[in-house]
mmCIF file of C-alpha atoms in Angstrom:
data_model
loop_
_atom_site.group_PDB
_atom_site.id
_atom_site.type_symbol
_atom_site.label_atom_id
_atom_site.label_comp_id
_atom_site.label_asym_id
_atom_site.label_seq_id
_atom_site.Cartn_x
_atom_site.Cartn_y
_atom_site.Cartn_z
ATOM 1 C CA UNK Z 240 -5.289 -5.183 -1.644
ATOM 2 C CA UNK Z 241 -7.320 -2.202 -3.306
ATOM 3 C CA UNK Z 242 -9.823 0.366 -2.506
ATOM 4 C CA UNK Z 243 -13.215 -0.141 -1.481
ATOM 5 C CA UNK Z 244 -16.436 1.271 -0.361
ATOM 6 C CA UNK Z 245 -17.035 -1.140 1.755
ATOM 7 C CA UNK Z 246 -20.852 -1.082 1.486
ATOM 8 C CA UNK Z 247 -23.236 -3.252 3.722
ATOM 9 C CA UNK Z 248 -26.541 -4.459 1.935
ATOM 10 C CA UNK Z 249 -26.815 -4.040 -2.078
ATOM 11 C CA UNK Z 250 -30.086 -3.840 -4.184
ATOM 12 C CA UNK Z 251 -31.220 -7.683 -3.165
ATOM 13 C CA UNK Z 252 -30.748 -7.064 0.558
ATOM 14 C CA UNK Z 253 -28.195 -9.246 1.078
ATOM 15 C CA UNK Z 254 -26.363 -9.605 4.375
ATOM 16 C CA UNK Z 255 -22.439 -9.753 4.933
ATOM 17 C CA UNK Z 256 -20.821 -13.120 5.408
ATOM 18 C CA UNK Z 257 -18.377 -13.551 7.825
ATOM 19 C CA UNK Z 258 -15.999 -16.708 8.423
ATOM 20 C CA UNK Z 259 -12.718 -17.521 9.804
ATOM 21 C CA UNK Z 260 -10.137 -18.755 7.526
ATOM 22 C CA UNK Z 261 -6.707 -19.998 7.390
ATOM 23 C CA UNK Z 262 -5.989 -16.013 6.752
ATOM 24 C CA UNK Z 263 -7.988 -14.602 9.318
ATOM 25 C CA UNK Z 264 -11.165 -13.282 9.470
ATOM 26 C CA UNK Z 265 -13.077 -13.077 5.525
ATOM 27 C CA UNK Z 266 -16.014 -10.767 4.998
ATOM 28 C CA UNK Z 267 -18.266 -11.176 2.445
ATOM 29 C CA UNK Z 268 -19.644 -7.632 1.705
ATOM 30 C CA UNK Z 269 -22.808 -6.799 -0.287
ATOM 31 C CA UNK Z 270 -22.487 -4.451 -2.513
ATOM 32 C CA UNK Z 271 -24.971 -1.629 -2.467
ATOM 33 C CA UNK Z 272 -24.724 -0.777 -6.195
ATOM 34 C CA UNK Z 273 -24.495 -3.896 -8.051
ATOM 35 C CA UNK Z 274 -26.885 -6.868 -7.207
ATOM 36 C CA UNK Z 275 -24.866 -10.005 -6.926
ATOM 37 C CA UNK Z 276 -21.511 -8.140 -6.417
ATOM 38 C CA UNK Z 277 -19.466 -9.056 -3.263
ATOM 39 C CA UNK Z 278 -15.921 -7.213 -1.977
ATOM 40 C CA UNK Z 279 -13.895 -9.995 0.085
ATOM 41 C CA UNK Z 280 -11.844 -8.489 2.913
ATOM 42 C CA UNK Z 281 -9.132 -10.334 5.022
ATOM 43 C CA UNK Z 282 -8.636 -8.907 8.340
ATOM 44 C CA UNK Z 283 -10.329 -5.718 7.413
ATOM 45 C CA UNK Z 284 -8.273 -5.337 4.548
ATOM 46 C CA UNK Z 285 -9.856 -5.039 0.811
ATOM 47 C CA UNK Z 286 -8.455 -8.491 -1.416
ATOM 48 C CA UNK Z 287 -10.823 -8.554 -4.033
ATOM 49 C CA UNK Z 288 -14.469 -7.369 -5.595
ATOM 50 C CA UNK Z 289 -16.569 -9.785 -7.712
ATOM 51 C CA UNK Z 290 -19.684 -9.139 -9.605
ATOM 52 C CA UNK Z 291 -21.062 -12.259 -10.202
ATOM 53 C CA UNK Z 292 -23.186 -11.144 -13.035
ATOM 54 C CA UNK Z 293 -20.722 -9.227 -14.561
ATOM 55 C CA UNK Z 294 -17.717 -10.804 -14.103
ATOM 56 C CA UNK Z 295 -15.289 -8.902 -16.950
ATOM 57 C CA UNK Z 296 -16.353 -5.660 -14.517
ATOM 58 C CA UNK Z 297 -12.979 -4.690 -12.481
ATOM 59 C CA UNK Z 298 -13.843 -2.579 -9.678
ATOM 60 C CA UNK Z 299 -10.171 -2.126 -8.010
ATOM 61 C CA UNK Z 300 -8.046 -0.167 -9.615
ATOM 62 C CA UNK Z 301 -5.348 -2.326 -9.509
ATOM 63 C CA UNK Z 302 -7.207 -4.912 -10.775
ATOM 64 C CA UNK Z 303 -8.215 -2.707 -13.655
ATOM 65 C CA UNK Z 304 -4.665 -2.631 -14.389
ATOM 66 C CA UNK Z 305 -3.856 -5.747 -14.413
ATOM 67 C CA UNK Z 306 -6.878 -6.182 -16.694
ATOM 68 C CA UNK Z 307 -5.236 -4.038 -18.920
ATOM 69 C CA UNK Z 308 -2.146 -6.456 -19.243
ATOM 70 C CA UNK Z 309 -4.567 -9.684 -19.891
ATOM 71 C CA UNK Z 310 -6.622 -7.992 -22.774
ATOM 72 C CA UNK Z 311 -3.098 -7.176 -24.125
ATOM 73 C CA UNK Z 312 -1.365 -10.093 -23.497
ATOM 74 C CA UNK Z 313 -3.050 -11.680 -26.546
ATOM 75 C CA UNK Z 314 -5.356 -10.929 -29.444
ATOM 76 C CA UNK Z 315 -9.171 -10.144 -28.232
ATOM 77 C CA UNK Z 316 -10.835 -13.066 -27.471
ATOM 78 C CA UNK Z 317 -7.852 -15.468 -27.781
ATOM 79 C CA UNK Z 318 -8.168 -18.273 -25.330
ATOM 80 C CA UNK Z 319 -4.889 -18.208 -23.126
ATOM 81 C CA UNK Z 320 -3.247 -20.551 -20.313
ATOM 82 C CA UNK Z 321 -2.826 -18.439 -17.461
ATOM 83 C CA UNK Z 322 -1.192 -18.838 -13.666
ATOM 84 C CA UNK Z 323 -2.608 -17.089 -11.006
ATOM 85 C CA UNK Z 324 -0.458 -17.072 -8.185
ATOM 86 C CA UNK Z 325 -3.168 -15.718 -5.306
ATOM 87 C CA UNK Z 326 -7.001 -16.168 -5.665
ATOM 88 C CA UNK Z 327 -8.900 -14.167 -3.133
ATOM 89 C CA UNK Z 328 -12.399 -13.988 -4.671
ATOM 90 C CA UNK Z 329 -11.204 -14.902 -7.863
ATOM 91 C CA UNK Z 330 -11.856 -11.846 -9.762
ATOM 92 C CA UNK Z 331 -9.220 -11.896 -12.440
ATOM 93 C CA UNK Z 332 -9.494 -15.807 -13.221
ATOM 94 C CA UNK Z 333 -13.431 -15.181 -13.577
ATOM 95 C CA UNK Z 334 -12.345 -12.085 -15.579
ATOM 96 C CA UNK Z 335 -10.112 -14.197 -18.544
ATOM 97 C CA UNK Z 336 -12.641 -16.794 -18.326
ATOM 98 C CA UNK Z 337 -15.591 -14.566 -19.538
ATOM 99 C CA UNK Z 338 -12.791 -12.320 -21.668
ATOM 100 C CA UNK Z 339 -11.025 -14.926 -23.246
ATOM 101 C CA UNK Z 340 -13.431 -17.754 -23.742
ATOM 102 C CA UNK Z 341 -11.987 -21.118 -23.417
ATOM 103 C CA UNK Z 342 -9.062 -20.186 -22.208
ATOM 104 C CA UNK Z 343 -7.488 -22.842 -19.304
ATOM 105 C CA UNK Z 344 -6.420 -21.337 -16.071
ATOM 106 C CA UNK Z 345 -4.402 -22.895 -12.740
ATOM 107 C CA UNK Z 346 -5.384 -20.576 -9.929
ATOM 108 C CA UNK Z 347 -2.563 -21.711 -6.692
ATOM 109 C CA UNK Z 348 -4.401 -19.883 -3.413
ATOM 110 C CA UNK Z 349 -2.863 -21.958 0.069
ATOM 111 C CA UNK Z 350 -5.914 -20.691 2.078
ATOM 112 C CA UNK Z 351 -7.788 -23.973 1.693
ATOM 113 C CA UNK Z 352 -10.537 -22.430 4.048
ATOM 114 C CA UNK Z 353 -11.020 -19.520 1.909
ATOM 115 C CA UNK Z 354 -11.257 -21.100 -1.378
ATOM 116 C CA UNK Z 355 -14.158 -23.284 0.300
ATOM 117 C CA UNK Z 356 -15.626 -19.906 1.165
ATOM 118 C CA UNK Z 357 -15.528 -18.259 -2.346
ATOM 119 C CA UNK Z 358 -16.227 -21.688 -3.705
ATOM 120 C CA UNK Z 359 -20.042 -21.932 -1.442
ATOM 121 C CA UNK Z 360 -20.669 -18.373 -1.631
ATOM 122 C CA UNK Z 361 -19.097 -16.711 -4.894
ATOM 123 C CA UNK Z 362 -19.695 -20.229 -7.056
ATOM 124 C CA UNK Z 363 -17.671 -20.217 -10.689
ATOM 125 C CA UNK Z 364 -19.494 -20.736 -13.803
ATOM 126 C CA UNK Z 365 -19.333 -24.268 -14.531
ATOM 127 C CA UNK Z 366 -17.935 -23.839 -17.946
ATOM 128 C CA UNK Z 367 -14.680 -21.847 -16.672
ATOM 129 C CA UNK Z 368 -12.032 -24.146 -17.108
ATOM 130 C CA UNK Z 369 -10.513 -22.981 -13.696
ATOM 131 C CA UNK Z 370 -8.516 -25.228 -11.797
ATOM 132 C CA UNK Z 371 -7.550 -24.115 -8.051
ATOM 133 C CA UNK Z 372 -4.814 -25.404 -6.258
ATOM 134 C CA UNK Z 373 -4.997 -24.824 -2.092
ATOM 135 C CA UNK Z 374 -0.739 -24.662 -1.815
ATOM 136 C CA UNK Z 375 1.659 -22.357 -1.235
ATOM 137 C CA UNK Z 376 2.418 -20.155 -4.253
ATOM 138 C CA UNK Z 377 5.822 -21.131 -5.492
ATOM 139 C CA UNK Z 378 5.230 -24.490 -4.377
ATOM 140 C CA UNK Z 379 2.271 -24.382 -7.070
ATOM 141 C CA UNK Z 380 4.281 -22.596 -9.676
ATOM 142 C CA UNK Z 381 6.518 -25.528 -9.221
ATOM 143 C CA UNK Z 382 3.894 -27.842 -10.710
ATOM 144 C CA UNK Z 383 3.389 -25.836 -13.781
ATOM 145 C CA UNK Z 384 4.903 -27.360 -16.658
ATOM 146 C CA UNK Z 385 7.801 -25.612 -18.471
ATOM 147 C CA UNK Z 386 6.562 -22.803 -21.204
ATOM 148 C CA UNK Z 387 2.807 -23.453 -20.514
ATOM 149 C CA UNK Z 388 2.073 -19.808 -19.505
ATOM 150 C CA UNK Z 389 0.713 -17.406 -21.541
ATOM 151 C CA UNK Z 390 0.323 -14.868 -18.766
ATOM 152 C CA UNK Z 391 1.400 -15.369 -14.920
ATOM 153 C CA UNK Z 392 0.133 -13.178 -12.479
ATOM 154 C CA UNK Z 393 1.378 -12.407 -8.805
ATOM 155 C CA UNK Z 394 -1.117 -11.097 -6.212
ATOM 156 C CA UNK Z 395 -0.357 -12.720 -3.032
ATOM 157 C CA UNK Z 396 -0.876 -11.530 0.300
ATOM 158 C CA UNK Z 397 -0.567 -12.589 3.930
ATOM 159 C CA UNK Z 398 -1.332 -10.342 6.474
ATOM 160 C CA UNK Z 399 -1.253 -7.497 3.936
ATOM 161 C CA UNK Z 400 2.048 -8.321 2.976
ATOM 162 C CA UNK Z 401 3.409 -10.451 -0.021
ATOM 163 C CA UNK Z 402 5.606 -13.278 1.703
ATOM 164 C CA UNK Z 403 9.350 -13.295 1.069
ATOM 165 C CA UNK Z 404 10.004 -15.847 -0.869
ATOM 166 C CA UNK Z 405 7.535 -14.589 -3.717
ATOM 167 C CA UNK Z 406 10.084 -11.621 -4.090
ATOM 168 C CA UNK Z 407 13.667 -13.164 -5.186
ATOM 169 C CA UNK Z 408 15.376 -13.617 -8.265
ATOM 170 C CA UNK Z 409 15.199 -17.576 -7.824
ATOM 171 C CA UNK Z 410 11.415 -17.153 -7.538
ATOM 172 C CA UNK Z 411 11.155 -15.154 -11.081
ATOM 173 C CA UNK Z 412 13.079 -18.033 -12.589
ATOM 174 C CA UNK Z 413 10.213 -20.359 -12.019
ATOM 175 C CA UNK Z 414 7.979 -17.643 -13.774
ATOM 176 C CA UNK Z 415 10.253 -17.668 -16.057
ATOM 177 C CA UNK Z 416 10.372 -21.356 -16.856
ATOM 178 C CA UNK Z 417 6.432 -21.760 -16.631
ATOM 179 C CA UNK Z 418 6.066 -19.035 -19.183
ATOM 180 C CA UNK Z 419 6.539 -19.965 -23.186
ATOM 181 C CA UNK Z 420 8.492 -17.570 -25.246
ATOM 182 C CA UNK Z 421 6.924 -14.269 -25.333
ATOM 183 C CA UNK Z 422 4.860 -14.440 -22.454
ATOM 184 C CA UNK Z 423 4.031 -12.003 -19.781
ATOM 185 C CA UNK Z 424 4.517 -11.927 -15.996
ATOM 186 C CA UNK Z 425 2.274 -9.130 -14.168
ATOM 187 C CA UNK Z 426 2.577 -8.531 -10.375
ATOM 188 C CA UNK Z 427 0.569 -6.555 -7.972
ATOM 189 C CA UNK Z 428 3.339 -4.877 -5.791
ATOM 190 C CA UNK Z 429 2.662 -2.540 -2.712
ATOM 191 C CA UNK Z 430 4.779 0.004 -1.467
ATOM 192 C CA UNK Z 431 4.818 3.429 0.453
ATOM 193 C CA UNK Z 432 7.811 6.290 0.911
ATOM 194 C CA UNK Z 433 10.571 5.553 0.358
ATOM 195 C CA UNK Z 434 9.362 2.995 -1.751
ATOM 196 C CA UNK Z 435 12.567 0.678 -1.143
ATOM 197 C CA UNK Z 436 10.041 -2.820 -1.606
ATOM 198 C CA UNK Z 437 9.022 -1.148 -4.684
ATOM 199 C CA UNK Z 438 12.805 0.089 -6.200
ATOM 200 C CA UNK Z 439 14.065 -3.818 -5.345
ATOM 201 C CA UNK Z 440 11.690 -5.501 -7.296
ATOM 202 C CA UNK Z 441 11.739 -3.575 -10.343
ATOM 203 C CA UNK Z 442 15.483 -4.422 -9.877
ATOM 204 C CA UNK Z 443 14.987 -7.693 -9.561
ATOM 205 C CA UNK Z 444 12.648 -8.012 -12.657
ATOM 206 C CA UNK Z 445 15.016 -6.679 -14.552
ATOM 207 C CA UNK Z 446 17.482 -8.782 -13.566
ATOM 208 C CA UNK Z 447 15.472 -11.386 -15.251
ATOM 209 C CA UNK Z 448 13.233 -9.779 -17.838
ATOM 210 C CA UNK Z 449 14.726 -7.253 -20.441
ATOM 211 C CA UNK Z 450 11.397 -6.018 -20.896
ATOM 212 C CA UNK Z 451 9.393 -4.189 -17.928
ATOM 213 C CA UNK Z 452 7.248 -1.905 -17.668
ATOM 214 C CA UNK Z 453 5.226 -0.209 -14.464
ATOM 215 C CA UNK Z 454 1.826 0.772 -13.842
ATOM 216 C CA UNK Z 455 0.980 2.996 -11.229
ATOM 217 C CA UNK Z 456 -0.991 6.252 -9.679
ATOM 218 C CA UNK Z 457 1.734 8.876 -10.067
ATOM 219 C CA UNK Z 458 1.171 10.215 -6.404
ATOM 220 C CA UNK Z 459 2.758 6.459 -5.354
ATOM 221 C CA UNK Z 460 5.381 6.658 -8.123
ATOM 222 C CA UNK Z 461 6.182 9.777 -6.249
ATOM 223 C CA UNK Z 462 6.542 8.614 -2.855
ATOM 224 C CA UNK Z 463 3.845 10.778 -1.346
ATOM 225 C CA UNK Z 464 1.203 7.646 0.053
ATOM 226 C CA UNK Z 465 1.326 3.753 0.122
ATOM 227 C CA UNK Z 466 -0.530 2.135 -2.584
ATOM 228 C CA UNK Z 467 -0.339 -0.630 -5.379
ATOM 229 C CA UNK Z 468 1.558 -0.817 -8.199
ATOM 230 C CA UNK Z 469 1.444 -3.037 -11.331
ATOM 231 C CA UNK Z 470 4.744 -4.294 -12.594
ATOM 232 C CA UNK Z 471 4.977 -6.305 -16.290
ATOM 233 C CA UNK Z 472 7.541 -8.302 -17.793
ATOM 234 C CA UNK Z 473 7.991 -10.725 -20.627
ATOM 235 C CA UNK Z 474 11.406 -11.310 -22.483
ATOM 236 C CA UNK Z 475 9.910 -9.571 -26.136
ATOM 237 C CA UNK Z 476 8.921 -5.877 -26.472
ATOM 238 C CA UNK Z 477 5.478 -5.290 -24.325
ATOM 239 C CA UNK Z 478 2.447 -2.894 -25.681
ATOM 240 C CA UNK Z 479 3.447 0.103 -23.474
ATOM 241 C CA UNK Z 480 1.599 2.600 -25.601
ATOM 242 C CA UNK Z 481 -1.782 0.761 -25.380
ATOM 243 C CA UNK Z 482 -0.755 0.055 -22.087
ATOM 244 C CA UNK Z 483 0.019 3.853 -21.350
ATOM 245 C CA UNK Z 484 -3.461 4.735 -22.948
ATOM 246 C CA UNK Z 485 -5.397 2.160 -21.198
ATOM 247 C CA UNK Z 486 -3.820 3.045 -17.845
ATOM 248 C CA UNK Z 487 -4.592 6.907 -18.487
ATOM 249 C CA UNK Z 488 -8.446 6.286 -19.049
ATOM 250 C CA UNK Z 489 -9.170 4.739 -15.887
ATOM 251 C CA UNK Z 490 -11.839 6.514 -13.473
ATOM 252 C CA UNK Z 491 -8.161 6.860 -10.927
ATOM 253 C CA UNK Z 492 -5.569 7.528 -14.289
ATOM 254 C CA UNK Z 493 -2.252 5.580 -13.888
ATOM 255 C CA UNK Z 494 0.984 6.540 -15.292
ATOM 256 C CA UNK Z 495 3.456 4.123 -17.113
ATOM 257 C CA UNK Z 496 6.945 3.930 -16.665
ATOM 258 C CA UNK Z 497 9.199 1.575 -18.936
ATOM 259 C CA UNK Z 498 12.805 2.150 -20.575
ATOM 260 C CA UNK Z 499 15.386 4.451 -19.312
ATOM 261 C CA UNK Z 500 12.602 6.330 -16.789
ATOM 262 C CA UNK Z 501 12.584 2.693 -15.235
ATOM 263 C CA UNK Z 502 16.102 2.169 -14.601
ATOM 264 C CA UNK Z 503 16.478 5.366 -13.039
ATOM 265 C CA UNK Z 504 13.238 5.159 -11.087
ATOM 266 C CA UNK Z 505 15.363 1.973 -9.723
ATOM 267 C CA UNK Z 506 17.873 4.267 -8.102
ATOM 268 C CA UNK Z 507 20.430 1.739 -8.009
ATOM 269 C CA UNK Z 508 18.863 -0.944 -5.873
ATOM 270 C CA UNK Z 509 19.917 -4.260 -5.619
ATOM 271 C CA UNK Z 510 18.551 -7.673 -6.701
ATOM 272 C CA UNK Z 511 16.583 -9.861 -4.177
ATOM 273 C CA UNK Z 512 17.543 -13.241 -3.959
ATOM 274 C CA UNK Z 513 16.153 -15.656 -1.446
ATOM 275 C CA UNK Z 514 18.893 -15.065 0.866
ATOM 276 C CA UNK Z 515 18.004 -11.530 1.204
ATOM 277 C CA UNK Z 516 14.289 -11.529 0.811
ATOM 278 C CA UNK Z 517 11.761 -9.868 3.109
ATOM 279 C CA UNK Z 518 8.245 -9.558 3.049
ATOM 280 C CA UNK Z 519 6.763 -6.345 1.285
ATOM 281 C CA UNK Z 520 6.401 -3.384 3.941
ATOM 282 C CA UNK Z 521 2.587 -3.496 6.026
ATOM 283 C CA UNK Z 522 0.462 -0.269 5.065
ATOM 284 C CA UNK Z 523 -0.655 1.929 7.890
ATOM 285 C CA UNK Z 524 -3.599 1.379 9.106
ATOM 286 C CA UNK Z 525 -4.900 4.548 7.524
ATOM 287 C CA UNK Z 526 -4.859 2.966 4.053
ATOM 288 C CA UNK Z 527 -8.126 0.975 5.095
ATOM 289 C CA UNK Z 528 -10.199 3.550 6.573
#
């Protein structure tokens, strides 16, 4: 999910696109500013933004976060293997591809119907070594071989809502078995007050990382509206000061929270383990007007 503005036609008069999917209803809007840029909305709610001619350009700002974490996750222009675990329009595989050159990517998206769409209408450059798998998430992850990752990334959504079983302790040992030594797990969380979702999965992280840190816009950090929040982990020390700069420059600045600030932020919440797992809270309608 991110913001939007959700414009109609853009600067080659294109139309919207609109198709049913295994998700719901997918929109294909135009964007007014940028000439072959799209935003992809599921059920009215904002999944991803693409600008097909300028496809290292992040338009969420969530997605400018996790941007952050892939041009730090190696040295510039280092090719990298990288898991996405969600695809929407593809914007962050497209982004590595024209960031990192070379690099080879396994994109796991179950809406079969939607990748189709993106596929027809939003086509990939034919020299992106992108592979897309139309499964369920974990069940994709599964199929990764052990310590291929560079960089796994979580943004998966049904209904608004990331599913259950993409929030347990169990599940962050299969990111933890894809990924080599020294590589980095980033996940696009989204919580409101009291932020409960939120406190639980930092827990849970740390139950399996010893390194985390958390990007955010401090009005969410502080409870006062629902929005997204970036959380990174890897098992060696991650570039929180770059991080913290990079996060601070953005058109909406984010604040970074890592170390002791972390644990407390936690408040004492639990791990999630399968047993326990729910699916992240739904945001109020509110969020997408």
């Amino acid at each position: 999910m991110g913001k939007s503005r959700n414009p109609r036609r853009n600067g080659a008069g294109a139309e919207p696109v609109v198709e049913t999917v295994d998700g719901g209803l997918a929109e294909l809007i135009p964007d007014r500013d940028r000439a072959r840029a799209w935003t992809l909305l599921i059920d009215g709610a904002p999944q991803s933004h693409v600008d097909l001619d300028e496809p290292s350009y992040l338009s969420f700002e969530y997605q400018r976060r996790l941007g952050h974490v892939i041009d730090l996750a190696a040295p510039p222009g280092k090719p990298v293997h990288a898991v996405h675990l969600g695809g929407g329009a593809l914007t962050l595989a497209r982004y590595v591809a024209a960031t990192r050159p070379r690099s080879t990517q396994q994109v796991v998206e179950r809406d079969a119907a939607l990748v189709q769409l993106v596929r027809r209408r939003l086509p990939l450059d034919q020299n992106a070594r992108i592979r897309v798998r139309a499964v369920d998430a974990r069940e994709g992850l599964a199929k990764v071989l052990d310590g291929w990752a560079d960089l796994v990334i979580a943004d998966v959504f049904s209904g608004a809502r990331t599913p259950a079983h993409l929030t347990s302790t169990e599940f962050l040992d299969e990111v933890r078995r894809t990924l080599r030594p020294g590589g980095v797990y980033a996940a696009n969380l989204a919580d409101g007050p009291p932020l409960a979702h939120l406190r639980g999965q930092i827990a849970t992280a740390a139950d399996r990382f010893p390194e985390l840190a958390l990007v955010a816009d401090p009005t969410v950090l502080r409870g006062k509206r629902f929005g997204n929040a970036v959380l990174v982990a890897s098992d060696t020390p991650l570039p929180v000061a770059e991080l913290t700069r990079r996060a601070a420059g953005d058109p909406h600045p984010g604040r970074v929270e890592h170390g002791r600030p972390l644990v407390d932020f936690t408040g004492g919440a639990a791990p999630v383990t399968d047993a326990a797992a729910v699916a992240s809270p739904a945001p109020p309608p509110s969020v997408f007007r």
